mmCIF file of C-alpha atoms in Angstrom:
data_model
loop_
_atom_site.group_PDB
_atom_site.id
_atom_site.type_symbol
_atom_site.label_atom_id
_atom_site.label_comp_id
_atom_site.label_asym_id
_atom_site.label_seq_id
_atom_site.Cartn_x
_atom_site.Cartn_y
_atom_site.Cartn_z
ATOM 1 C CA UNK A 52 96.329 71.000 94.354
ATOM 2 C CA UNK A 53 98.058 68.610 96.776
ATOM 3 C CA UNK A 54 98.213 64.982 95.687
ATOM 4 C CA UNK A 55 98.078 63.460 99.102
ATOM 5 C CA UNK A 56 97.762 64.234 102.849
ATOM 6 C CA UNK A 57 101.507 63.886 103.602
ATOM 7 C CA UNK A 58 102.400 66.376 100.880
ATOM 8 C CA UNK A 59 99.813 68.779 102.230
ATOM 9 C CA UNK A 60 101.115 68.568 105.792
ATOM 10 C CA UNK A 61 104.672 69.158 104.626
ATOM 11 C CA UNK A 62 103.620 72.164 102.616
ATOM 12 C CA UNK A 63 101.675 73.560 105.507
ATOM 13 C CA UNK A 64 104.776 73.335 107.666
ATOM 14 C CA UNK A 65 106.745 75.193 105.094
ATOM 15 C CA UNK A 66 104.067 77.858 104.979
ATOM 16 C CA UNK A 67 104.040 78.277 108.832
ATOM 17 C CA UNK A 68 107.835 78.465 109.066
ATOM 18 C CA UNK A 69 108.020 81.028 106.295
ATOM 19 C CA UNK A 70 105.318 83.150 107.889
ATOM 20 C CA UNK A 71 107.137 83.096 111.280
ATOM 21 C CA UNK A 72 110.370 84.187 109.674
ATOM 22 C CA UNK A 73 108.794 86.818 107.409
ATOM 23 C CA UNK A 74 110.821 90.100 107.564
ATOM 24 C CA UNK A 75 109.137 93.452 107.818
ATOM 25 C CA UNK A 76 109.494 96.482 105.683
ATOM 26 C CA UNK A 77 109.681 100.104 106.825
ATOM 27 C CA UNK A 78 105.868 100.208 106.528
ATOM 28 C CA UNK A 79 105.396 97.091 108.650
ATOM 29 C CA UNK A 80 104.379 95.107 105.580
ATOM 30 C CA UNK A 81 105.546 91.746 104.381
ATOM 31 C CA UNK A 82 108.616 91.663 102.138
ATOM 32 C CA UNK A 83 107.501 90.899 98.565
ATOM 33 C CA UNK A 84 110.327 88.401 98.183
ATOM 34 C CA UNK A 85 109.301 86.496 101.294
ATOM 35 C CA UNK A 86 105.547 86.574 100.493
ATOM 36 C CA UNK A 87 106.304 84.959 97.152
ATOM 37 C CA UNK A 88 107.780 82.050 99.144
ATOM 38 C CA UNK A 89 104.892 82.048 101.629
ATOM 39 C CA UNK A 90 102.354 81.858 98.787
ATOM 40 C CA UNK A 91 103.965 78.894 97.040
ATOM 41 C CA UNK A 92 103.514 75.170 97.456
ATOM 42 C CA UNK A 93 106.011 72.512 96.541
ATOM 43 C CA UNK A 94 104.421 72.543 93.098
ATOM 44 C CA UNK A 95 104.953 76.277 92.584
ATOM 45 C CA UNK A 96 101.382 77.522 92.902
ATOM 46 C CA UNK A 97 99.530 79.467 95.604
ATOM 47 C CA UNK A 98 98.369 77.733 98.727
ATOM 48 C CA UNK A 99 94.625 77.160 98.272
ATOM 49 C CA UNK A 100 92.525 79.296 100.607
ATOM 50 C CA UNK A 101 88.836 79.677 101.433
ATOM 51 C CA UNK A 102 87.799 83.101 100.206
ATOM 52 C CA UNK A 103 84.583 85.002 100.921
ATOM 53 C CA UNK A 104 83.949 87.790 98.468
ATOM 54 C CA UNK A 105 81.296 90.266 99.536
ATOM 55 C CA UNK A 106 79.939 91.143 96.081
ATOM 56 C CA UNK A 107 81.235 89.298 93.041
ATOM 57 C CA UNK A 108 78.725 90.144 90.349
ATOM 58 C CA UNK A 109 79.340 93.845 89.745
ATOM 59 C CA UNK A 110 82.218 95.532 87.844
ATOM 60 C CA UNK A 111 85.314 94.285 89.615
ATOM 61 C CA UNK A 112 83.802 91.159 91.156
ATOM 62 C CA UNK A 113 83.516 88.704 88.234
ATOM 63 C CA UNK A 114 87.168 88.876 87.265
ATOM 64 C CA UNK A 115 88.298 88.667 90.909
ATOM 65 C CA UNK A 116 86.166 85.525 91.300
ATOM 66 C CA UNK A 117 87.398 83.911 88.071
ATOM 67 C CA UNK A 118 91.034 84.626 88.862
ATOM 68 C CA UNK A 119 90.733 83.248 92.385
ATOM 69 C CA UNK A 120 89.091 80.061 91.111
ATOM 70 C CA UNK A 121 91.776 79.645 88.377
ATOM 71 C CA UNK A 122 94.428 79.865 91.119
ATOM 72 C CA UNK A 123 92.789 76.985 93.057
ATOM 73 C CA UNK A 124 90.977 78.854 95.782
ATOM 74 C CA UNK A 125 87.621 77.807 97.235
ATOM 75 C CA UNK A 126 85.378 80.806 96.594
ATOM 76 C CA UNK A 127 82.148 81.866 98.150
ATOM 77 C CA UNK A 128 80.339 85.015 97.026
ATOM 78 C CA UNK A 129 77.677 86.854 98.974
ATOM 79 C CA UNK A 130 75.191 89.030 96.959
ATOM 80 C CA UNK A 131 71.548 90.107 96.903
ATOM 81 C CA UNK A 132 71.011 87.704 94.028
ATOM 82 C CA UNK A 133 69.906 90.396 91.616
ATOM 83 C CA UNK A 134 72.743 89.851 89.120
ATOM 84 C CA UNK A 135 73.548 86.623 87.390
ATOM 85 C CA UNK A 136 76.492 84.631 88.762
ATOM 86 C CA UNK A 137 77.360 81.950 86.154
ATOM 87 C CA UNK A 138 80.933 81.218 87.258
ATOM 88 C CA UNK A 139 81.328 77.455 87.873
ATOM 89 C CA UNK A 140 82.798 76.064 91.093
ATOM 90 C CA UNK A 141 81.664 79.036 93.213
ATOM 91 C CA UNK A 142 79.311 78.908 96.198
ATOM 92 C CA UNK A 143 76.711 81.684 95.983
ATOM 93 C CA UNK A 144 75.091 82.905 99.181
ATOM 94 C CA UNK A 145 72.110 85.296 99.102
ATOM 95 C CA UNK A 146 71.468 88.085 101.553
ATOM 96 C CA UNK A 147 71.483 91.806 102.013
ATOM 97 C CA UNK A 148 74.297 93.841 103.530
ATOM 98 C CA UNK A 149 71.748 96.345 104.942
ATOM 99 C CA UNK A 150 69.986 93.907 107.278
ATOM 100 C CA UNK A 151 70.396 90.179 106.401
ATOM 101 C CA UNK A 152 73.751 88.471 106.830
ATOM 102 C CA UNK A 153 72.197 85.276 108.128
ATOM 103 C CA UNK A 154 73.692 83.205 105.337
ATOM 104 C CA UNK A 155 77.133 83.995 106.700
ATOM 105 C CA UNK A 156 76.461 82.948 110.236
ATOM 106 C CA UNK A 157 78.331 79.924 111.600
ATOM 107 C CA UNK A 158 80.770 79.844 108.718
ATOM 108 C CA UNK A 159 84.505 80.619 108.458
ATOM 109 C CA UNK A 160 86.930 81.603 105.715
ATOM 110 C CA UNK A 161 90.613 82.316 105.526
ATOM 111 C CA UNK A 162 90.141 85.752 103.938
ATOM 112 C CA UNK A 163 87.207 88.094 103.389
ATOM 113 C CA UNK A 164 87.427 90.381 100.380
ATOM 114 C CA UNK A 165 84.961 93.294 100.789
ATOM 115 C CA UNK A 166 84.776 94.837 97.396
ATOM 116 C CA UNK A 167 81.368 96.434 97.210
ATOM 117 C CA UNK A 168 80.802 98.392 100.519
ATOM 118 C CA UNK A 169 79.170 101.673 99.456
ATOM 119 C CA UNK A 170 78.040 102.320 103.026
ATOM 120 C CA UNK A 171 80.225 102.276 106.146
ATOM 121 C CA UNK A 172 77.266 100.703 108.019
ATOM 122 C CA UNK A 173 77.651 97.662 105.779
ATOM 123 C CA UNK A 174 81.221 97.372 107.026
ATOM 124 C CA UNK A 175 80.079 97.672 110.614
ATOM 125 C CA UNK A 176 77.768 94.697 110.215
ATOM 126 C CA UNK A 177 80.042 92.486 108.250
ATOM 127 C CA UNK A 178 83.148 93.005 110.375
ATOM 128 C CA UNK A 179 81.299 92.459 113.579
ATOM 129 C CA UNK A 180 79.835 89.210 112.327
ATOM 130 C CA UNK A 181 83.100 87.929 110.781
ATOM 131 C CA UNK A 182 85.662 89.176 113.386
ATOM 132 C CA UNK A 183 86.280 85.577 114.553
ATOM 133 C CA UNK A 184 85.411 83.876 111.299
ATOM 134 C CA UNK A 185 88.411 84.987 109.225
ATOM 135 C CA UNK A 186 92.113 85.582 109.439
ATOM 136 C CA UNK A 187 92.215 88.605 107.196
ATOM 137 C CA UNK A 188 89.785 91.301 106.055
ATOM 138 C CA UNK A 189 90.516 93.087 102.764
ATOM 139 C CA UNK A 190 88.496 96.294 102.381
ATOM 140 C CA UNK A 191 88.419 97.875 98.929
ATOM 141 C CA UNK A 192 88.225 101.605 99.708
ATOM 142 C CA UNK A 193 89.063 104.489 97.379
ATOM 143 C CA UNK A 194 91.551 107.395 97.025
ATOM 144 C CA UNK A 195 88.367 109.508 97.436
ATOM 145 C CA UNK A 196 88.862 108.834 101.192
ATOM 146 C CA UNK A 197 91.652 111.490 101.032
ATOM 147 C CA UNK A 198 90.563 115.036 101.852
ATOM 148 C CA UNK A 199 92.427 117.086 99.287
ATOM 149 C CA UNK A 200 90.110 120.074 99.143
ATOM 150 C CA UNK A 201 90.548 120.120 95.391
ATOM 151 C CA UNK A 202 88.146 119.667 92.437
ATOM 152 C CA UNK A 203 86.917 121.183 89.254
ATOM 153 C CA UNK A 204 89.203 123.908 87.945
ATOM 154 C CA UNK A 205 90.523 124.902 91.391
ATOM 155 C CA UNK A 206 94.122 123.796 90.590
ATOM 156 C CA UNK A 207 94.171 124.033 86.839
ATOM 157 C CA UNK A 208 97.400 125.989 86.941
ATOM 158 C CA UNK A 209 99.191 123.232 88.942
ATOM 159 C CA UNK A 210 101.224 120.606 87.016
ATOM 160 C CA UNK A 211 102.183 117.830 89.417
ATOM 161 C CA UNK A 212 105.556 116.312 88.632
ATOM 162 C CA UNK A 213 105.749 114.340 91.890
ATOM 163 C CA UNK A 214 102.872 112.723 93.801
ATOM 164 C CA UNK A 215 101.841 114.543 97.027
ATOM 165 C CA UNK A 216 99.493 111.939 98.380
ATOM 166 C CA UNK A 217 100.808 108.814 100.056
ATOM 167 C CA UNK A 218 99.026 106.426 102.394
ATOM 168 C CA UNK A 219 99.402 108.732 105.395
ATOM 169 C CA UNK A 220 97.713 111.763 103.698
ATOM 170 C CA UNK A 221 94.796 113.325 105.628
ATOM 171 C CA UNK A 222 91.545 111.481 105.118
ATOM 172 C CA UNK A 223 87.955 112.623 105.582
ATOM 173 C CA UNK A 224 86.732 112.709 109.159
ATOM 174 C CA UNK A 225 83.257 113.296 110.642
ATOM 175 C CA UNK A 226 82.261 116.876 111.393
ATOM 176 C CA UNK A 227 81.373 117.722 115.006
ATOM 177 C CA UNK A 228 77.641 117.449 114.340
ATOM 178 C CA UNK A 229 77.898 114.108 112.615
ATOM 179 C CA UNK A 230 76.759 111.018 114.514
ATOM 180 C CA UNK A 231 77.381 107.326 114.001
ATOM 181 C CA UNK A 232 74.502 105.942 112.059
ATOM 182 C CA UNK A 233 73.986 109.055 109.947
ATOM 183 C CA UNK A 234 74.347 108.979 106.195
ATOM 184 C CA UNK A 235 77.800 109.873 104.954
ATOM 185 C CA UNK A 236 79.172 111.142 101.601
ATOM 186 C CA UNK A 237 81.270 108.776 99.552
ATOM 187 C CA UNK A 238 84.728 109.941 100.742
ATOM 188 C CA UNK A 239 83.722 109.870 104.341
ATOM 189 C CA UNK A 240 81.954 106.499 104.140
ATOM 190 C CA UNK A 241 85.118 104.955 102.668
ATOM 191 C CA UNK A 242 87.337 106.503 105.414
ATOM 192 C CA UNK A 243 84.922 105.279 108.041
ATOM 193 C CA UNK A 244 84.964 101.767 106.478
ATOM 194 C CA UNK A 245 88.737 101.747 106.667
ATOM 195 C CA UNK A 246 88.653 102.785 110.359
ATOM 196 C CA UNK A 247 86.182 100.093 111.169
ATOM 197 C CA UNK A 248 88.152 97.424 109.351
ATOM 198 C CA UNK A 249 91.309 98.275 111.304
ATOM 199 C CA UNK A 250 89.436 98.540 114.635
ATOM 200 C CA UNK A 251 87.797 95.137 114.313
ATOM 201 C CA UNK A 252 90.809 93.390 112.673
ATOM 202 C CA UNK A 253 93.879 95.035 114.273
ATOM 203 C CA UNK A 254 96.920 93.881 112.377
ATOM 204 C CA UNK A 255 94.743 91.708 110.146
ATOM 205 C CA UNK A 256 93.158 94.318 107.848
ATOM 206 C CA UNK A 257 94.252 95.198 104.304
ATOM 207 C CA UNK A 258 92.983 98.576 102.988
ATOM 208 C CA UNK A 259 93.132 98.983 99.189
ATOM 209 C CA UNK A 260 92.506 102.480 97.831
ATOM 210 C CA UNK A 261 91.950 102.329 94.073
ATOM 211 C CA UNK A 262 91.837 105.356 91.793
ATOM 212 C CA UNK A 263 89.723 105.344 88.599
ATOM 213 C CA UNK A 264 89.051 101.688 87.837
ATOM 214 C CA UNK A 265 88.717 101.105 84.077
ATOM 215 C CA UNK A 266 88.616 98.310 81.499
ATOM 216 C CA UNK A 267 86.148 95.772 80.157
ATOM 217 C CA UNK A 268 82.847 95.832 82.055
ATOM 218 C CA UNK A 269 82.999 99.464 83.194
ATOM 219 C CA UNK A 270 79.496 100.677 82.609
ATOM 220 C CA UNK A 271 80.212 104.172 83.983
ATOM 221 C CA UNK A 272 81.930 105.120 80.699
ATOM 222 C CA UNK A 273 84.414 107.325 82.621
ATOM 223 C CA UNK A 274 87.275 105.827 80.590
ATOM 224 C CA UNK A 275 85.335 104.093 77.808
ATOM 225 C CA UNK A 276 84.478 107.560 76.381
ATOM 226 C CA UNK A 277 88.060 108.107 75.218
ATOM 227 C CA UNK A 278 88.784 104.849 73.314
ATOM 228 C CA UNK A 279 85.389 105.057 71.646
ATOM 229 C CA UNK A 280 85.787 108.776 70.731
ATOM 230 C CA UNK A 281 89.365 108.405 69.509
ATOM 231 C CA UNK A 282 88.472 105.348 67.454
ATOM 232 C CA UNK A 283 85.840 107.420 65.595
ATOM 233 C CA UNK A 284 88.670 109.586 64.367
ATOM 234 C CA UNK A 285 88.557 113.250 63.230
ATOM 235 C CA UNK A 286 89.133 116.279 65.432
ATOM 236 C CA UNK A 287 89.010 115.341 69.145
ATOM 237 C CA UNK A 288 88.655 117.955 71.895
ATOM 238 C CA UNK A 289 91.505 117.343 74.315
ATOM 239 C CA UNK A 290 91.278 119.104 77.674
ATOM 240 C CA UNK A 291 93.575 121.687 79.071
ATOM 241 C CA UNK A 292 97.288 121.249 79.588
ATOM 242 C CA UNK A 293 98.623 118.086 77.984
ATOM 243 C CA UNK A 294 101.119 117.778 80.834
ATOM 244 C CA UNK A 295 98.551 117.427 83.623
ATOM 245 C CA UNK A 296 98.953 114.119 85.452
ATOM 246 C CA UNK A 297 96.476 111.314 85.046
ATOM 247 C CA UNK A 298 96.000 107.889 86.712
ATOM 248 C CA UNK A 299 93.829 104.877 85.918
ATOM 249 C CA UNK A 300 93.976 101.191 86.759
ATOM 250 C CA UNK A 301 92.672 98.245 84.746
ATOM 251 C CA UNK A 302 90.173 96.330 86.842
ATOM 252 C CA UNK A 303 91.960 93.066 86.033
ATOM 253 C CA UNK A 304 95.313 94.370 87.345
ATOM 254 C CA UNK A 305 93.561 95.542 90.517
ATOM 255 C CA UNK A 306 91.602 92.446 91.216
ATOM 256 C CA UNK A 307 94.348 89.973 90.425
ATOM 257 C CA UNK A 308 96.629 91.876 92.805
ATOM 258 C CA UNK A 309 94.028 91.829 95.568
ATOM 259 C CA UNK A 310 93.728 88.053 95.279
ATOM 260 C CA UNK A 311 97.460 87.755 95.486
ATOM 261 C CA UNK A 312 97.429 89.921 98.597
ATOM 262 C CA UNK A 313 94.968 87.455 100.084
ATOM 263 C CA UNK A 314 97.302 84.600 99.191
ATOM 264 C CA UNK A 315 100.284 86.218 100.894
ATOM 265 C CA UNK A 316 98.330 87.559 103.909
ATOM 266 C CA UNK A 317 99.800 91.005 103.341
ATOM 267 C CA UNK A 318 98.168 93.720 105.510
ATOM 268 C CA UNK A 319 98.338 97.487 105.741
ATOM 269 C CA UNK A 320 97.163 100.421 103.653
ATOM 270 C CA UNK A 321 97.830 100.657 99.921
ATOM 271 C CA UNK A 322 97.070 103.166 97.184
ATOM 272 C CA UNK A 323 96.153 101.141 94.142
ATOM 273 C CA UNK A 324 96.001 103.135 90.937
ATOM 274 C CA UNK A 325 98.430 103.361 88.069
ATOM 275 C CA UNK A 326 100.571 103.167 86.131
ATOM 276 C CA UNK A 327 103.777 102.766 88.065
ATOM 277 C CA UNK A 328 105.301 105.827 86.455
ATOM 278 C CA UNK A 329 103.796 109.277 85.840
ATOM 279 C CA UNK A 330 101.211 109.393 83.079
ATOM 280 C CA UNK A 331 100.255 112.680 81.482
ATOM 281 C CA UNK A 332 96.856 113.383 79.859
ATOM 282 C CA UNK A 333 98.616 113.592 76.521
ATOM 283 C CA UNK A 334 100.334 110.246 76.998
ATOM 284 C CA UNK A 335 97.031 108.632 77.838
ATOM 285 C CA UNK A 336 95.257 110.048 74.791
ATOM 286 C CA UNK A 337 98.111 109.352 72.377
ATOM 287 C CA UNK A 338 98.467 105.860 73.878
ATOM 288 C CA UNK A 339 94.874 105.159 73.169
ATOM 289 C CA UNK A 340 95.258 106.454 69.584
ATOM 290 C CA UNK A 341 97.811 103.719 69.034
ATOM 291 C CA UNK A 342 94.969 101.132 68.833
ATOM 292 C CA UNK A 343 93.265 102.762 65.805
ATOM 293 C CA UNK A 344 94.439 103.333 62.240
ATOM 294 C CA UNK A 345 91.891 106.170 61.686
ATOM 295 C CA UNK A 346 93.174 109.713 61.251
ATOM 296 C CA UNK A 347 92.907 111.573 64.567
ATOM 297 C CA UNK A 348 93.724 115.214 65.440
ATOM 298 C CA UNK A 349 93.798 116.360 69.042
ATOM 299 C CA UNK A 350 92.878 120.048 69.683
ATOM 300 C CA UNK A 351 94.010 121.029 73.142
ATOM 301 C CA UNK A 352 91.576 123.583 74.536
ATOM 302 C CA UNK A 353 92.691 125.620 77.593
ATOM 303 C CA UNK A 354 90.992 125.322 80.973
ATOM 304 C CA UNK A 355 89.894 128.944 81.166
ATOM 305 C CA UNK A 356 87.942 128.540 77.933
ATOM 306 C CA UNK A 357 86.416 125.244 79.055
ATOM 307 C CA UNK A 358 85.428 126.740 82.369
ATOM 308 C CA UNK A 359 83.826 129.730 80.654
ATOM 309 C CA UNK A 360 81.820 127.294 78.520
ATOM 310 C CA UNK A 361 80.716 125.401 81.698
ATOM 311 C CA UNK A 362 82.413 122.170 80.669
ATOM 312 C CA UNK A 363 82.486 119.937 83.697
ATOM 313 C CA UNK A 364 85.715 118.035 84.422
ATOM 314 C CA UNK A 365 85.180 114.336 85.061
ATOM 315 C CA UNK A 366 81.572 114.406 83.762
ATOM 316 C CA UNK A 367 81.736 116.110 80.345
ATOM 317 C CA UNK A 368 85.393 115.202 79.800
ATOM 318 C CA UNK A 369 85.886 111.952 81.776
ATOM 319 C CA UNK A 370 89.034 110.789 83.577
ATOM 320 C CA UNK A 371 90.235 114.384 83.848
ATOM 321 C CA UNK A 372 90.360 116.912 86.715
ATOM 322 C CA UNK A 373 93.090 119.482 85.925
ATOM 323 C CA UNK A 374 95.842 119.685 88.556
ATOM 324 C CA UNK A 375 93.942 117.584 90.992
ATOM 325 C CA UNK A 376 96.242 115.804 93.513
ATOM 326 C CA UNK A 377 94.041 112.675 93.210
ATOM 327 C CA UNK A 378 95.159 112.309 89.596
ATOM 328 C CA UNK A 379 98.716 111.613 90.732
ATOM 329 C CA UNK A 380 98.822 109.431 93.894
ATOM 330 C CA UNK A 381 101.919 107.653 95.195
ATOM 331 C CA UNK A 382 101.579 103.915 94.472
ATOM 332 C CA UNK A 383 105.100 102.765 95.331
ATOM 333 C CA UNK A 384 103.963 100.797 98.369
ATOM 334 C CA UNK A 385 101.553 98.773 96.256
ATOM 335 C CA UNK A 386 104.093 98.219 93.531
ATOM 336 C CA UNK A 387 106.575 97.014 96.121
ATOM 337 C CA UNK A 388 103.877 94.553 97.261
ATOM 338 C CA UNK A 389 103.448 93.134 93.783
ATOM 339 C CA UNK A 390 100.976 95.400 91.935
ATOM 340 C CA UNK A 391 101.669 95.188 88.187
ATOM 341 C CA UNK A 392 100.133 96.893 85.205
ATOM 342 C CA UNK A 393 99.231 95.793 81.675
ATOM 343 C CA UNK A 394 99.850 98.096 78.738
ATOM 344 C CA UNK A 395 97.459 100.974 78.249
ATOM 345 C CA UNK A 396 96.927 99.863 74.633
ATOM 346 C CA UNK A 397 95.735 96.464 75.925
ATOM 347 C CA UNK A 398 93.253 98.059 78.295
ATOM 348 C CA UNK A 399 91.990 100.369 75.570
ATOM 349 C CA UNK A 400 91.666 97.643 72.974
ATOM 350 C CA UNK A 401 89.874 95.262 75.382
ATOM 351 C CA UNK A 402 87.593 98.073 76.516
ATOM 352 C CA UNK A 403 86.638 98.746 72.882
ATOM 353 C CA UNK A 404 85.946 95.103 72.237
ATOM 354 C CA UNK A 405 83.760 94.902 75.342
ATOM 355 C CA UNK A 406 81.944 98.094 74.412
ATOM 356 C CA UNK A 407 81.055 96.644 70.998
ATOM 357 C CA UNK A 408 79.062 93.867 72.770
ATOM 358 C CA UNK A 409 76.785 96.327 74.581
ATOM 359 C CA UNK A 410 73.316 97.156 73.246
ATOM 360 C CA UNK A 411 73.266 100.049 70.783
ATOM 361 C CA UNK A 412 71.000 102.021 73.024
ATOM 362 C CA UNK A 413 73.504 101.830 75.887
ATOM 363 C CA UNK A 414 76.395 102.754 73.650
ATOM 364 C CA UNK A 415 74.510 105.722 72.217
ATOM 365 C CA UNK A 416 73.359 107.031 75.618
ATOM 366 C CA UNK A 417 76.701 107.013 77.488
ATOM 367 C CA UNK A 418 76.745 107.732 81.192
ATOM 368 C CA UNK A 419 79.777 110.064 80.961
ATOM 369 C CA UNK A 420 81.222 112.305 78.299
ATOM 370 C CA UNK A 421 79.771 115.013 76.106
ATOM 371 C CA UNK A 422 77.868 114.421 72.926
ATOM 372 C CA UNK A 423 79.558 114.734 69.588
ATOM 373 C CA UNK A 424 77.284 117.695 68.820
ATOM 374 C CA UNK A 425 78.427 119.593 71.863
ATOM 375 C CA UNK A 426 82.049 118.744 71.182
ATOM 376 C CA UNK A 427 81.717 120.222 67.672
ATOM 377 C CA UNK A 428 80.113 123.427 69.021
ATOM 378 C CA UNK A 429 82.966 123.813 71.551
ATOM 379 C CA UNK A 430 85.680 123.172 68.951
ATOM 380 C CA UNK A 431 84.124 125.657 66.544
ATOM 381 C CA UNK A 432 83.877 128.224 69.292
ATOM 382 C CA UNK A 433 87.471 127.666 70.316
ATOM 383 C CA UNK A 434 88.722 128.052 66.747
ATOM 384 C CA UNK A 435 86.888 131.418 66.525
ATOM 385 C CA UNK A 436 88.315 132.476 69.906
ATOM 386 C CA UNK A 437 91.859 131.170 69.613
ATOM 387 C CA UNK A 438 94.625 133.578 68.627
ATOM 388 C CA UNK A 439 95.719 133.226 65.014
#
């Protein structure tokens, strides 16, 4: 924090000059080197900003809030008040994104971080209200906004060695019979939210498209299944071709980067999953195995057998859709803009530690992944079926 008004005024002048001289990249985005200068004060920290976080008490919100506060920002969160918000030094406004934004009226913030919009109509309301109340609008979308036409076992024979989806890939669009105000499936609602953000904040919107968000606090169990299962040891059913591509991102890497994007004022569209280099399913599973000393044996069961046994990708075997283009998305633009990744072993270990704090009933009744009994039945069936 600034020690006196003169130092603050001087730093503000440095900030304005740096912003005016900021070079542009081929994508029209701020140069990472320059944004590092823009985001610094004379004392080497980020310039404090007023941040409004729509959400803040779900999965990705709490760490985003804590990180922003730790970096000296003035943080306001807006929620329905149904979840506990026990983070100190944070203003908590109560309302409902469906029909009650009155707590936001007459206020202003430097940046709005919209991280919980599950309905494009929420984005319509918040952007319209806040169009003149903020300099930047960061909308957390999803790679599910891309219309790949894939899913299940459709592309099980495809092994992606290079990403085929970048930020300009085709996204979902309304069908001719769809009308504004109608309900929309998840991929379309995210694409519509992106369009609305850009329309209301031209040149001032940042669209972040995460892939599978994992790590401590993920109650969906879509990644948690694997560290827990592997830590139990024994024979583990591993799905399909070990070389199929896979992508995940630790929620802490994602949220910290989003806060830094708010600090630098960087705008544009970004795919935000990881890691930076290609990750295969085998590398993910063997990387998780590194956190346990228990004996583990992976048995790789082919897709045709799993399909015949009606094993559902993503649900029965989480974090896996064989050959799906959404499991290998180009993230170079985000990496160039400062997205970094912690080690897979760190994410797996911290997820295990968090999982151990959950009630036993919750840990026993996981929301994703097959039961140990079904896994054993499938493995036994595969051993009978597999060629000698």
